[in-house]
mmCIF file of C-alpha atoms and ligand atoms in Angstrom:
data_model
loop_
_atom_site.group_PDB
_atom_site.id
_atom_site.type_symbol
_atom_site.label_atom_id
_atom_site.label_comp_id
_atom_site.label_asym_id
_atom_site.label_seq_id
_atom_site.Cartn_x
_atom_site.Cartn_y
_atom_site.Cartn_z
ATOM 1 C CA MET A 14 -63.416 -14.097 -91.779
ATOM 2 C CA LYS A 15 -63.107 -12.376 -88.436
ATOM 3 C CA ASN A 16 -59.638 -12.579 -87.085
ATOM 4 C CA GLN A 17 -60.187 -14.112 -83.670
ATOM 5 C CA LEU A 18 -57.726 -14.597 -80.875
ATOM 6 C CA PRO A 19 -56.363 -18.140 -80.747
ATOM 7 C CA GLN A 20 -58.023 -20.654 -78.465
ATOM 8 C CA GLY A 21 -56.210 -20.776 -75.126
ATOM 9 C CA PHE A 22 -55.157 -17.121 -75.175
ATOM 10 C CA ARG A 23 -56.091 -15.247 -72.008
ATOM 11 C CA TYR A 24 -55.502 -11.587 -71.338
ATOM 12 C CA LEU A 25 -55.740 -10.493 -67.683
ATOM 13 C CA PRO A 26 -55.329 -6.699 -67.669
ATOM 14 C CA GLY A 27 -54.320 -5.127 -64.363
ATOM 15 C CA TYR A 28 -53.714 -8.469 -62.669
ATOM 16 C CA PHE A 29 -51.030 -6.964 -60.411
ATOM 17 C CA SER A 30 -51.580 -3.812 -58.330
ATOM 18 C CA ARG A 31 -49.034 -1.017 -58.417
ATOM 19 C CA GLN A 32 -47.646 -2.191 -55.084
ATOM 20 C CA GLN A 33 -47.293 -5.755 -56.337
ATOM 21 C CA GLN A 34 -45.604 -4.466 -59.496
ATOM 22 C CA GLU A 35 -43.097 -2.556 -57.351
ATOM 23 C CA GLU A 36 -42.417 -5.737 -55.385
ATOM 24 C CA LEU A 37 -41.831 -7.665 -58.611
ATOM 25 C CA VAL A 38 -39.366 -5.021 -59.840
ATOM 26 C CA GLU A 39 -37.587 -5.283 -56.493
ATOM 27 C CA LEU A 40 -37.366 -9.076 -56.902
ATOM 28 C CA VAL A 41 -35.909 -8.629 -60.400
ATOM 29 C CA ARG A 42 -33.413 -6.120 -59.034
ATOM 30 C CA ALA A 43 -32.356 -8.633 -56.357
ATOM 31 C CA GLY A 44 -32.081 -11.433 -58.943
ATOM 32 C CA ILE A 45 -29.867 -9.519 -61.329
ATOM 33 C CA LYS A 46 -27.341 -8.897 -58.549
ATOM 34 C CA THR A 47 -26.282 -12.517 -58.976
ATOM 35 C CA ALA A 48 -27.498 -13.015 -62.558
ATOM 36 C CA PRO A 49 -26.872 -9.706 -64.373
ATOM 37 C CA PHE A 50 -28.649 -8.853 -67.630
ATOM 38 C CA TYR A 51 -26.562 -9.978 -70.606
ATOM 39 C CA GLN A 52 -26.883 -9.137 -74.274
ATOM 40 C CA PRO A 53 -28.031 -12.218 -76.188
ATOM 41 C CA ARG A 54 -26.897 -12.922 -79.762
ATOM 42 C CA MET A 55 -29.049 -14.213 -82.574
ATOM 43 C CA PRO A 56 -28.197 -17.787 -83.515
ATOM 44 C CA LYS A 57 -26.043 -18.081 -86.656
ATOM 45 C CA THR A 58 -25.743 -14.342 -87.441
ATOM 46 C CA GLY A 59 -24.399 -13.457 -83.989
ATOM 47 C CA GLN A 60 -26.292 -10.138 -84.191
ATOM 48 C CA PRO A 61 -26.997 -8.703 -80.729
ATOM 49 C CA THR A 62 -30.703 -8.578 -79.821
ATOM 50 C CA SER A 63 -32.231 -5.258 -78.773
ATOM 51 C CA VAL A 64 -33.734 -6.939 -75.705
ATOM 52 C CA ILE A 65 -31.358 -7.836 -72.857
ATOM 53 C CA MET A 66 -32.051 -10.888 -70.705
ATOM 54 C CA SER A 67 -31.591 -12.815 -67.505
ATOM 55 C CA ASN A 68 -33.510 -15.667 -65.863
ATOM 56 C CA PHE A 69 -34.821 -17.102 -62.647
ATOM 57 C CA GLY A 70 -35.183 -20.822 -62.135
ATOM 58 C CA GLU A 71 -33.346 -24.112 -62.384
ATOM 59 C CA LEU A 72 -33.087 -23.585 -66.155
ATOM 60 C CA GLY A 73 -32.551 -20.314 -68.013
ATOM 61 C CA TRP A 74 -33.309 -19.652 -71.667
ATOM 62 C CA VAL A 75 -30.084 -18.531 -73.333
ATOM 63 C CA SER A 76 -29.488 -17.297 -76.875
ATOM 64 C CA GLU A 77 -25.975 -17.122 -78.284
ATOM 65 C CA LYS A 78 -24.384 -17.291 -81.737
ATOM 66 C CA SER A 79 -24.113 -21.071 -81.270
ATOM 67 C CA GLY A 80 -27.912 -21.354 -80.817
ATOM 68 C CA TYR A 81 -30.714 -21.293 -78.243
ATOM 69 C CA ARG A 82 -30.743 -23.563 -75.243
ATOM 70 C CA TYR A 83 -31.977 -24.004 -71.696
ATOM 71 C CA ASP A 84 -28.999 -23.866 -69.369
ATOM 72 C CA PRO A 85 -28.759 -24.213 -65.582
ATOM 73 C CA LEU A 86 -25.888 -21.666 -65.635
ATOM 74 C CA HIS A 87 -25.632 -17.999 -66.614
ATOM 75 C CA PRO A 88 -23.641 -17.654 -69.872
ATOM 76 C CA LYS A 89 -21.295 -14.968 -68.503
ATOM 77 C CA THR A 90 -20.919 -15.729 -64.788
ATOM 78 C CA ALA A 91 -21.346 -19.541 -65.045
ATOM 79 C CA GLU A 92 -23.403 -19.342 -61.816
ATOM 80 C CA HIS A 93 -26.817 -20.889 -61.229
ATOM 81 C CA TRP A 94 -29.813 -18.625 -61.810
ATOM 82 C CA PRO A 95 -31.656 -17.348 -58.717
ATOM 83 C CA LYS A 96 -34.804 -19.198 -57.649
ATOM 84 C CA ILE A 97 -38.165 -18.260 -59.141
ATOM 85 C CA PRO A 98 -39.786 -15.962 -56.526
ATOM 86 C CA GLN A 99 -42.783 -17.398 -54.676
ATOM 87 C CA GLU A 100 -44.947 -14.500 -55.938
ATOM 88 C CA LEU A 101 -44.503 -15.809 -59.493
ATOM 89 C CA LEU A 102 -45.174 -19.426 -58.490
ATOM 90 C CA ASP A 103 -48.374 -18.161 -56.845
ATOM 91 C CA LEU A 104 -49.341 -16.451 -60.115
ATOM 92 C CA TRP A 105 -48.730 -19.717 -61.986
ATOM 93 C CA GLY A 106 -50.934 -21.621 -59.536
ATOM 94 C CA ASP A 107 -53.648 -19.020 -59.827
ATOM 95 C CA VAL A 108 -53.882 -18.801 -63.628
ATOM 96 C CA THR A 109 -53.002 -22.342 -64.736
ATOM 97 C CA SER A 110 -54.017 -25.804 -63.624
ATOM 98 C CA TRP A 111 -50.791 -27.365 -64.906
ATOM 99 C CA PRO A 112 -49.587 -30.086 -62.481
ATOM 100 C CA GLN A 113 -45.941 -28.935 -62.503
ATOM 101 C CA ASN A 114 -44.374 -25.659 -61.461
ATOM 102 C CA PRO A 115 -42.414 -23.694 -64.057
ATOM 103 C CA GLN A 116 -38.688 -24.446 -64.146
ATOM 104 C CA SER A 117 -37.789 -21.239 -65.899
ATOM 105 C CA CYS A 118 -38.637 -17.556 -65.800
ATOM 106 C CA LEU A 119 -37.092 -15.539 -68.604
ATOM 107 C CA ILE A 120 -36.547 -11.862 -67.767
ATOM 108 C CA ASN A 121 -36.573 -9.596 -70.838
ATOM 109 C CA TRP A 122 -35.722 -5.910 -70.508
ATOM 110 C CA TYR A 123 -36.809 -3.739 -73.416
ATOM 111 C CA ARG A 124 -35.330 -0.259 -73.580
ATOM 112 C CA GLU A 125 -36.542 2.473 -75.934
ATOM 113 C CA GLY A 126 -36.507 1.121 -79.491
ATOM 114 C CA SER A 127 -36.282 -2.541 -78.458
ATOM 115 C CA ARG A 128 -38.513 -4.992 -80.251
ATOM 116 C CA LEU A 129 -39.018 -8.736 -80.503
ATOM 117 C CA GLY A 130 -39.776 -10.224 -83.907
ATOM 118 C CA LEU A 131 -42.652 -12.618 -84.518
ATOM 119 C CA HIS A 132 -41.691 -16.031 -83.170
ATOM 120 C CA ILE A 133 -43.036 -19.225 -81.646
ATOM 121 C CA ASP A 134 -41.683 -20.440 -78.317
ATOM 122 C CA ALA A 135 -40.464 -23.887 -79.310
ATOM 123 C CA SER A 136 -37.319 -24.596 -77.246
ATOM 124 C CA GLU A 137 -39.273 -26.454 -74.568
ATOM 125 C CA GLN A 138 -39.756 -30.216 -74.488
ATOM 126 C CA ALA A 139 -42.965 -29.639 -72.498
ATOM 127 C CA LYS A 140 -44.651 -28.270 -75.604
ATOM 128 C CA ASP A 141 -48.176 -28.324 -74.239
ATOM 129 C CA ALA A 142 -47.579 -26.640 -70.898
ATOM 130 C CA PRO A 143 -48.905 -23.073 -70.836
ATOM 131 C CA ILE A 144 -46.669 -20.016 -70.779
ATOM 132 C CA VAL A 145 -47.528 -17.160 -68.426
ATOM 133 C CA SER A 146 -46.230 -13.681 -69.153
ATOM 134 C CA VAL A 147 -46.110 -10.581 -66.927
ATOM 135 C CA SER A 148 -45.664 -7.025 -68.239
ATOM 136 C CA LEU A 149 -43.962 -4.388 -66.064
ATOM 137 C CA GLY A 150 -43.104 -0.781 -66.893
ATOM 138 C CA ASP A 151 -43.640 0.949 -70.234
ATOM 139 C CA GLN A 152 -46.531 -0.068 -72.469
ATOM 140 C CA ALA A 153 -45.833 -2.358 -75.410
ATOM 141 C CA LEU A 154 -47.536 -3.051 -78.698
ATOM 142 C CA TYR A 155 -48.003 -6.826 -78.638
ATOM 143 C CA ARG A 156 -48.971 -8.894 -81.651
ATOM 144 C CA ILE A 157 -50.366 -12.409 -81.815
ATOM 145 C CA GLY A 158 -51.090 -14.404 -84.952
ATOM 146 C CA GLY A 159 -51.745 -18.018 -85.727
ATOM 147 C CA LEU A 160 -49.915 -21.278 -86.180
ATOM 148 C CA HIS A 161 -48.296 -20.111 -89.437
ATOM 149 C CA ARG A 162 -46.084 -17.094 -89.926
ATOM 150 C CA ASN A 163 -48.341 -15.550 -92.566
ATOM 151 C CA ASP A 164 -51.607 -15.966 -90.651
ATOM 152 C CA PRO A 165 -53.406 -12.707 -89.826
ATOM 153 C CA THR A 166 -52.355 -11.083 -86.563
ATOM 154 C CA ARG A 167 -54.013 -8.922 -83.924
ATOM 155 C CA SER A 168 -52.263 -6.178 -82.022
ATOM 156 C CA PHE A 169 -52.972 -4.659 -78.663
ATOM 157 C CA LYS A 170 -51.259 -2.629 -76.009
ATOM 158 C CA LEU A 171 -49.954 -4.327 -72.900
ATOM 159 C CA SER A 172 -49.596 -2.209 -69.762
ATOM 160 C CA SER A 173 -47.730 -2.640 -66.515
ATOM 161 C CA GLY A 174 -49.327 -5.284 -64.309
ATOM 162 C CA ASP A 175 -51.023 -7.118 -67.188
ATOM 163 C CA VAL A 176 -50.740 -10.904 -67.428
ATOM 164 C CA LEU A 177 -51.083 -13.124 -70.495
ATOM 165 C CA VAL A 178 -51.616 -16.861 -70.493
ATOM 166 C CA LEU A 179 -50.805 -18.783 -73.672
ATOM 167 C CA ALA A 180 -52.271 -22.276 -73.383
ATOM 168 C CA ASP A 181 -53.526 -24.903 -75.837
ATOM 169 C CA THR A 182 -53.509 -23.566 -79.423
ATOM 170 C CA ALA A 183 -52.227 -20.130 -78.401
ATOM 171 C CA ARG A 184 -49.120 -21.802 -76.959
ATOM 172 C CA HIS A 185 -48.056 -22.626 -80.527
ATOM 173 C CA CYS A 186 -48.930 -19.310 -82.174
ATOM 174 C CA TYR A 187 -46.630 -16.626 -83.542
ATOM 175 C CA HIS A 188 -46.308 -13.524 -81.360
ATOM 176 C CA GLY A 189 -43.967 -10.594 -80.873
ATOM 177 C CA VAL A 190 -43.501 -7.056 -79.584
ATOM 178 C CA ASP A 191 -43.512 -4.349 -82.251
ATOM 179 C CA ARG A 192 -42.743 -1.331 -80.121
ATOM 180 C CA ILE A 193 -42.270 0.089 -76.668
ATOM 181 C CA TYR A 194 -44.027 3.340 -75.733
ATOM 182 C CA ASP A 195 -41.150 5.087 -74.043
ATOM 183 C CA GLY A 196 -41.930 6.984 -70.846
ATOM 184 C CA THR A 197 -45.472 5.615 -70.363
ATOM 185 C CA SER A 198 -44.702 4.195 -66.911
ATOM 186 C CA THR A 199 -42.760 5.333 -63.850
ATOM 187 C CA LEU A 200 -42.383 1.815 -62.446
ATOM 188 C CA ILE A 201 -38.840 1.072 -63.585
ATOM 189 C CA PRO A 202 -36.347 3.735 -62.453
ATOM 190 C CA LYS A 203 -34.143 3.340 -65.537
ATOM 191 C CA GLY A 204 -37.189 3.141 -67.809
ATOM 192 C CA GLY A 205 -38.302 0.587 -70.351
ATOM 193 C CA ARG A 206 -40.338 -2.573 -70.024
ATOM 194 C CA ILE A 207 -39.608 -5.817 -68.231
ATOM 195 C CA ASN A 208 -41.415 -8.957 -69.336
ATOM 196 C CA LEU A 209 -41.326 -12.136 -67.270
ATOM 197 C CA THR A 210 -42.275 -15.436 -68.938
ATOM 198 C CA LEU A 211 -42.812 -18.541 -66.848
ATOM 199 C CA ARG A 212 -42.309 -21.878 -68.591
ATOM 200 C CA VAL A 213 -42.230 -25.568 -67.905
ATOM 201 C CA VAL A 214 -39.220 -26.829 -69.848
ATOM 202 C CA ARG A 215 -39.491 -30.621 -69.525
HETATM 203 C C1 MD6 B 319 -43.095 -10.009 -74.368
HETATM 204 N N1 MD6 B 319 -43.466 -12.291 -74.814
HETATM 205 O O1 MD6 B 319 -44.254 -9.865 -73.992
HETATM 206 C C2 MD6 B 319 -42.668 -11.199 -75.135
HETATM 207 N N2 MD6 B 319 -43.788 -15.761 -75.294
HETATM 208 O O2 MD6 B 319 -42.240 -9.168 -74.156
HETATM 209 C C3 MD6 B 319 -43.295 -13.474 -75.387
HETATM 210 O O3 MD6 B 319 -42.462 -13.688 -76.249
HETATM 211 C C4 MD6 B 319 -44.176 -14.541 -74.962
HETATM 212 O O4 MD6 B 319 -45.778 -13.089 -73.955
HETATM 213 C C5 MD6 B 319 -44.529 -16.794 -74.949
HETATM 214 C C6 MD6 B 319 -45.689 -16.641 -74.242
HETATM 215 C C7 MD6 B 319 -46.108 -15.401 -73.893
HETATM 216 C C8 MD6 B 319 -45.357 -14.304 -74.257
HETATM 217 FE FE1 FE B 320 -42.376 -15.724 -76.893
#
């Protein structure tokens, strides 16, 4: 059987222009002045993840040895996260018809060698709201499968400025990032890839 993309998966290559991408990087840079990137830990094992994280929004997704959670405060500074920039709320309005705005924007920074194992995003109470994801910087090999871990997967390269929307069935499918193609973009001065994911939490 042909391995199709899950229903509700939308890939919008080149959604953001180079200038818009630069503006988004600038907004991330401003955000991390008050909410610096921190190194998450895997629940239970306490192993550090290769991806470092921060958030925008009233709730931030946090991973520590004690578990995952949405938290209004940064785990290191205990300060509120900066507001989600209007540019990202505009993106949400453009690509979804969900009646609520996202409450959270996770900021993932992948450096050379970083990866993100196959997972389902399941920490949200609003399980049926779409998730919108923005890629900035180096290209990534992205993989999406099905509702079960062993379902067949499809891989493709995400480039800077690309947007993904995971709605309906795709919202509940396994996905991950297998590798970063180091040095494939000049967008981020220190290199690597930044991924922004917008979510409704509850
Ligand atoms: C990434 N993205 O692209 C990781 N999750 O770096 C995700 O884990 C993700 O792209 C939920 C919905 C869309 C995504
Ligand atoms: Fe995810």
